[in-house]
PDB file of C-alpha atoms in Angstrom:
ATOM      1  CA  GLN A 182      39.072 114.078 -63.376  1.00 78.00           C
ATOM      2  CA  VAL A 183      35.590 113.742 -64.121  1.00 85.00           C
ATOM      3  CA  GLN A 184      33.070 111.479 -62.235  1.00 91.00           C
ATOM      4  CA  LEU A 185      29.510 110.810 -64.036  1.00 95.00           C
ATOM      5  CA  VAL A 186      26.480 109.277 -62.152  1.00 96.00           C
ATOM      6  CA  GLU A 187      23.388 108.672 -64.325  1.00 96.00           C
ATOM      7  CA  SER A 188      19.930 108.353 -63.222  1.00 97.00           C
ATOM      8  CA  GLY A 189      16.257 108.098 -65.045  1.00 97.00           C
ATOM      9  CA  GLY A 190      16.303 104.954 -66.435  1.00 97.00           C
ATOM     10  CA  GLY A 191      13.111 102.628 -65.891  1.00 97.00           C
ATOM     11  CA  LEU A 192      10.552 100.533 -67.729  1.00 98.00           C
ATOM     12  CA  VAL A 193       8.746 102.057 -70.203  1.00 98.00           C
ATOM     13  CA  GLN A 194       6.052 100.922 -72.806  1.00 98.00           C
ATOM     14  CA  PRO A 195       6.294 101.313 -76.416  1.00 98.00           C
ATOM     15  CA  GLY A 196       5.769 104.866 -77.715  1.00 98.00           C
ATOM     16  CA  GLY A 197       6.540 106.233 -74.142  1.00 98.00           C
ATOM     17  CA  SER A 198       9.347 108.935 -73.070  1.00 98.00           C
ATOM     18  CA  LEU A 199      12.063 108.853 -70.743  1.00 98.00           C
ATOM     19  CA  ARG A 200      14.535 111.353 -69.630  1.00 98.00           C
ATOM     20  CA  LEU A 201      18.046 110.399 -68.590  1.00 98.00           C
ATOM     21  CA  SER A 202      20.196 112.504 -66.687  1.00 98.00           C
ATOM     22  CA  CYS A 203      24.128 112.427 -65.926  1.00 97.00           C
ATOM     23  CA  ALA A 204      25.346 114.537 -63.368  1.00 95.00           C
ATOM     24  CA  ALA A 205      29.282 115.046 -63.523  1.00 93.00           C
ATOM     25  CA  SER A 206      31.714 116.106 -60.916  1.00 90.00           C
ATOM     26  CA  GLY A 207      34.703 118.373 -61.739  1.00 79.00           C
ATOM     27  CA  ARG A 208      35.629 121.602 -62.969  1.00 72.00           C
ATOM     28  CA  THR A 209      36.289 120.544 -66.329  1.00 77.00           C
ATOM     29  CA  PHE A 210      32.634 119.603 -67.331  1.00 77.00           C
ATOM     30  CA  SER A 211      32.049 122.604 -69.319  1.00 76.00           C
ATOM     31  CA  LEU A 212      35.015 121.903 -71.640  1.00 77.00           C
ATOM     32  CA  ALA A 213      34.068 117.930 -72.164  1.00 86.00           C
ATOM     33  CA  ASP A 214      32.185 116.558 -75.392  1.00 92.00           C
ATOM     34  CA  MET A 215      29.316 114.871 -73.426  1.00 94.00           C
ATOM     35  CA  GLY A 216      28.319 111.539 -74.703  1.00 96.00           C
ATOM     36  CA  TRP A 217      25.626 108.938 -74.385  1.00 98.00           C
ATOM     37  CA  PHE A 218      26.265 105.234 -75.399  1.00 98.00           C
ATOM     38  CA  ARG A 219      24.035 101.973 -74.884  1.00 98.00           C
ATOM     39  CA  GLN A 220      24.537  98.521 -74.573  1.00 98.00           C
ATOM     40  CA  ALA A 221      22.005  95.648 -75.081  1.00 96.00           C
ATOM     41  CA  PRO A 222      23.057  91.909 -74.088  1.00 92.00           C
ATOM     42  CA  GLY A 223      25.179  90.081 -76.287  1.00 94.00           C
ATOM     43  CA  THR A 224      25.885  93.426 -78.429  1.00 96.00           C
ATOM     44  CA  GLU A 225      28.662  95.905 -78.484  1.00 95.00           C
ATOM     45  CA  ARG A 226      28.453  99.410 -76.906  1.00 96.00           C
ATOM     46  CA  GLU A 227      26.927 101.895 -79.456  1.00 97.00           C
ATOM     47  CA  PHE A 228      26.895 105.434 -79.900  1.00 98.00           C
ATOM     48  CA  VAL A 229      23.505 107.312 -79.263  1.00 98.00           C
ATOM     49  CA  SER A 230      24.244 111.106 -79.269  1.00 98.00           C
ATOM     50  CA  VAL A 231      27.056 113.670 -78.117  1.00 97.00           C
ATOM     51  CA  ILE A 232      26.878 117.064 -77.532  1.00 95.00           C
ATOM     52  CA  ARG A 233      30.250 119.308 -78.212  1.00 91.00           C
ATOM     53  CA  LYS A 234      30.983 122.594 -77.400  1.00 78.00           C
ATOM     54  CA  THR A 235      33.179 124.812 -80.614  1.00 78.00           C
ATOM     55  CA  ALA A 236      33.710 128.412 -79.900  1.00 75.00           C
ATOM     56  CA  SER A 237      30.549 129.463 -77.928  1.00 77.00           C
ATOM     57  CA  ILE A 238      28.047 127.094 -79.573  1.00 83.00           C
ATOM     58  CA  TYR A 239      26.967 123.469 -78.930  1.00 87.00           C
ATOM     59  CA  TYR A 240      26.519 121.007 -81.281  1.00 92.00           C
ATOM     60  CA  ALA A 241      24.527 117.915 -81.250  1.00 95.00           C
ATOM     61  CA  TYR A 242      24.808 114.776 -83.049  1.00 96.00           C
ATOM     62  CA  TYR A 243      22.709 111.681 -83.102  1.00 97.00           C
ATOM     63  CA  ALA A 244      22.917 108.050 -84.396  1.00 97.00           C
ATOM     64  CA  ASP A 245      20.543 107.448 -87.230  1.00 97.00           C
ATOM     65  CA  SER A 246      18.584 105.064 -85.132  1.00 97.00           C
ATOM     66  CA  VAL A 247      17.741 107.465 -82.525  1.00 98.00           C
ATOM     67  CA  LYS A 248      17.535 110.786 -84.824  1.00 98.00           C
ATOM     68  CA  GLY A 249      14.124 112.603 -84.559  1.00 97.00           C
ATOM     69  CA  ARG A 250      13.017 110.618 -81.268  1.00 98.00           C
ATOM     70  CA  PHE A 251      16.032 111.608 -78.920  1.00 98.00           C
ATOM     71  CA  THR A 252      17.360 115.164 -77.805  1.00 98.00           C
ATOM     72  CA  ILE A 253      20.617 115.827 -76.132  1.00 97.00           C
ATOM     73  CA  SER A 254      21.152 118.934 -73.764  1.00 95.00           C
ATOM     74  CA  ARG A 255      23.418 119.974 -71.046  1.00 92.00           C
ATOM     75  CA  ASP A 256      23.282 122.497 -68.412  1.00 91.00           C
ATOM     76  CA  ASN A 257      26.710 123.518 -67.401  1.00 87.00           C
ATOM     77  CA  ALA A 258      25.613 125.428 -64.107  1.00 88.00           C
ATOM     78  CA  LYS A 259      24.140 122.273 -63.011  1.00 91.00           C
ATOM     79  CA  ASN A 260      26.972 120.079 -64.580  1.00 91.00           C
ATOM     80  CA  THR A 261      24.360 117.938 -65.970  1.00 94.00           C
ATOM     81  CA  VAL A 262      23.458 116.281 -69.537  1.00 96.00           C
ATOM     82  CA  TYR A 263      20.324 115.127 -70.303  1.00 98.00           C
ATOM     83  CA  LEU A 264      18.842 112.357 -73.044  1.00 98.00           C
ATOM     84  CA  GLN A 265      15.102 112.929 -73.725  1.00 98.00           C
ATOM     85  CA  MET A 266      14.076 109.938 -75.262  1.00 98.00           C
ATOM     86  CA  ASN A 267      10.638 109.985 -77.076  1.00 98.00           C
ATOM     87  CA  SER A 268       8.571 107.270 -79.238  1.00 98.00           C
ATOM     88  CA  LEU A 269      10.609 104.733 -77.316  1.00 98.00           C
ATOM     89  CA  LYS A 270      10.925 101.271 -78.963  1.00 98.00           C
ATOM     90  CA  PRO A 271      11.618  97.746 -77.918  1.00 97.00           C
ATOM     91  CA  GLU A 272      15.101  97.789 -79.552  1.00 97.00           C
ATOM     92  CA  ASP A 273      15.952 100.773 -77.598  1.00 98.00           C
ATOM     93  CA  THR A 274      16.195  98.508 -74.528  1.00 98.00           C
ATOM     94  CA  ALA A 275      19.838  98.879 -73.337  1.00 98.00           C
ATOM     95  CA  VAL A 276      21.946  99.759 -70.577  1.00 98.00           C
ATOM     96  CA  TYR A 277      22.616 103.475 -71.244  1.00 98.00           C
ATOM     97  CA  TYR A 278      26.052 105.119 -70.324  1.00 98.00           C
ATOM     98  CA  CYS A 279      27.317 108.802 -70.174  1.00 97.00           C
ATOM     99  CA  ALA A 280      30.677 109.542 -71.201  1.00 96.00           C
ATOM    100  CA  ALA A 281      33.069 112.627 -70.826  1.00 93.00           C
ATOM    101  CA  GLY A 282      35.581 113.200 -73.355  1.00 91.00           C
ATOM    102  CA  LEU A 283      38.252 115.794 -73.007  1.00 87.00           C
ATOM    103  CA  LYS A 284      40.527 115.236 -75.689  1.00 86.00           C
ATOM    104  CA  ALA A 285      38.511 116.596 -78.502  1.00 83.00           C
ATOM    105  CA  SER A 286      38.276 113.667 -80.501  1.00 84.00           C
ATOM    106  CA  SER A 287      37.558 113.705 -83.977  1.00 85.00           C
ATOM    107  CA  VAL A 288      35.317 110.645 -84.177  1.00 90.00           C
ATOM    108  CA  LEU A 289      32.917 111.256 -81.319  1.00 90.00           C
ATOM    109  CA  SER A 290      30.939 108.250 -82.259  1.00 92.00           C
ATOM    110  CA  ALA A 291      33.735 106.199 -81.096  1.00 91.00           C
ATOM    111  CA  HIS A 292      33.935 105.207 -77.299  1.00 91.00           C
ATOM    112  CA  THR A 293      37.737 105.829 -77.614  1.00 91.00           C
ATOM    113  CA  ALA A 294      36.809 109.386 -77.832  1.00 92.00           C
ATOM    114  CA  TYR A 295      35.553 109.136 -73.872  1.00 94.00           C
ATOM    115  CA  GLU A 296      37.873 108.948 -70.913  1.00 93.00           C
ATOM    116  CA  TYR A 297      35.209 108.596 -68.409  1.00 93.00           C
ATOM    117  CA  TRP A 298      32.149 106.878 -68.058  1.00 96.00           C
ATOM    118  CA  GLY A 299      29.327 106.405 -65.557  1.00 96.00           C
ATOM    119  CA  GLN A 300      28.116 103.318 -64.348  1.00 96.00           C
ATOM    120  CA  GLY A 301      25.175 103.043 -66.497  1.00 97.00           C
ATOM    121  CA  THR A 302      21.347 103.148 -66.311  1.00 97.00           C
ATOM    122  CA  GLN A 303      18.723 100.521 -67.517  1.00 98.00           C
ATOM    123  CA  VAL A 304      15.978 101.489 -70.000  1.00 98.00           C
ATOM    124  CA  THR A 305      13.638  98.774 -70.757  1.00 98.00           C
ATOM    125  CA  VAL A 306      10.860  99.317 -73.158  1.00 98.00           C
ATOM    126  CA  SER A 307       8.107  96.698 -73.075  1.00 97.00           C
ATOM    127  CA  SER A 308       4.654  96.359 -72.742  1.00 95.00           C
TER     128      SER A 308
END
């Protein structure tokens, strides 16, 4: 069982930065694929980024819409995954969700790859 709690959301001006954190409980954290999704009002939940461990190397993947602006990282000693968001745009406004997947899915951009979800944190980009 993995429990996830996001933090770090808020209101930021276009071009600004935020860092989201996701604190996880459970001894399986280091084995999990850790992802971020977001959902704006009236839209479906969309993939943002994921970090996966393969052998001793972590790989990060990003949606095209955030590539070059967002960076995902994890600290297994703290059971925490981060999403550093730079050069934020109004279209980044959404509720951001942290997710954990233990089934080693081949499609990491699909929400079905993740068994555990946080409650979400609101990010608003507006002047």
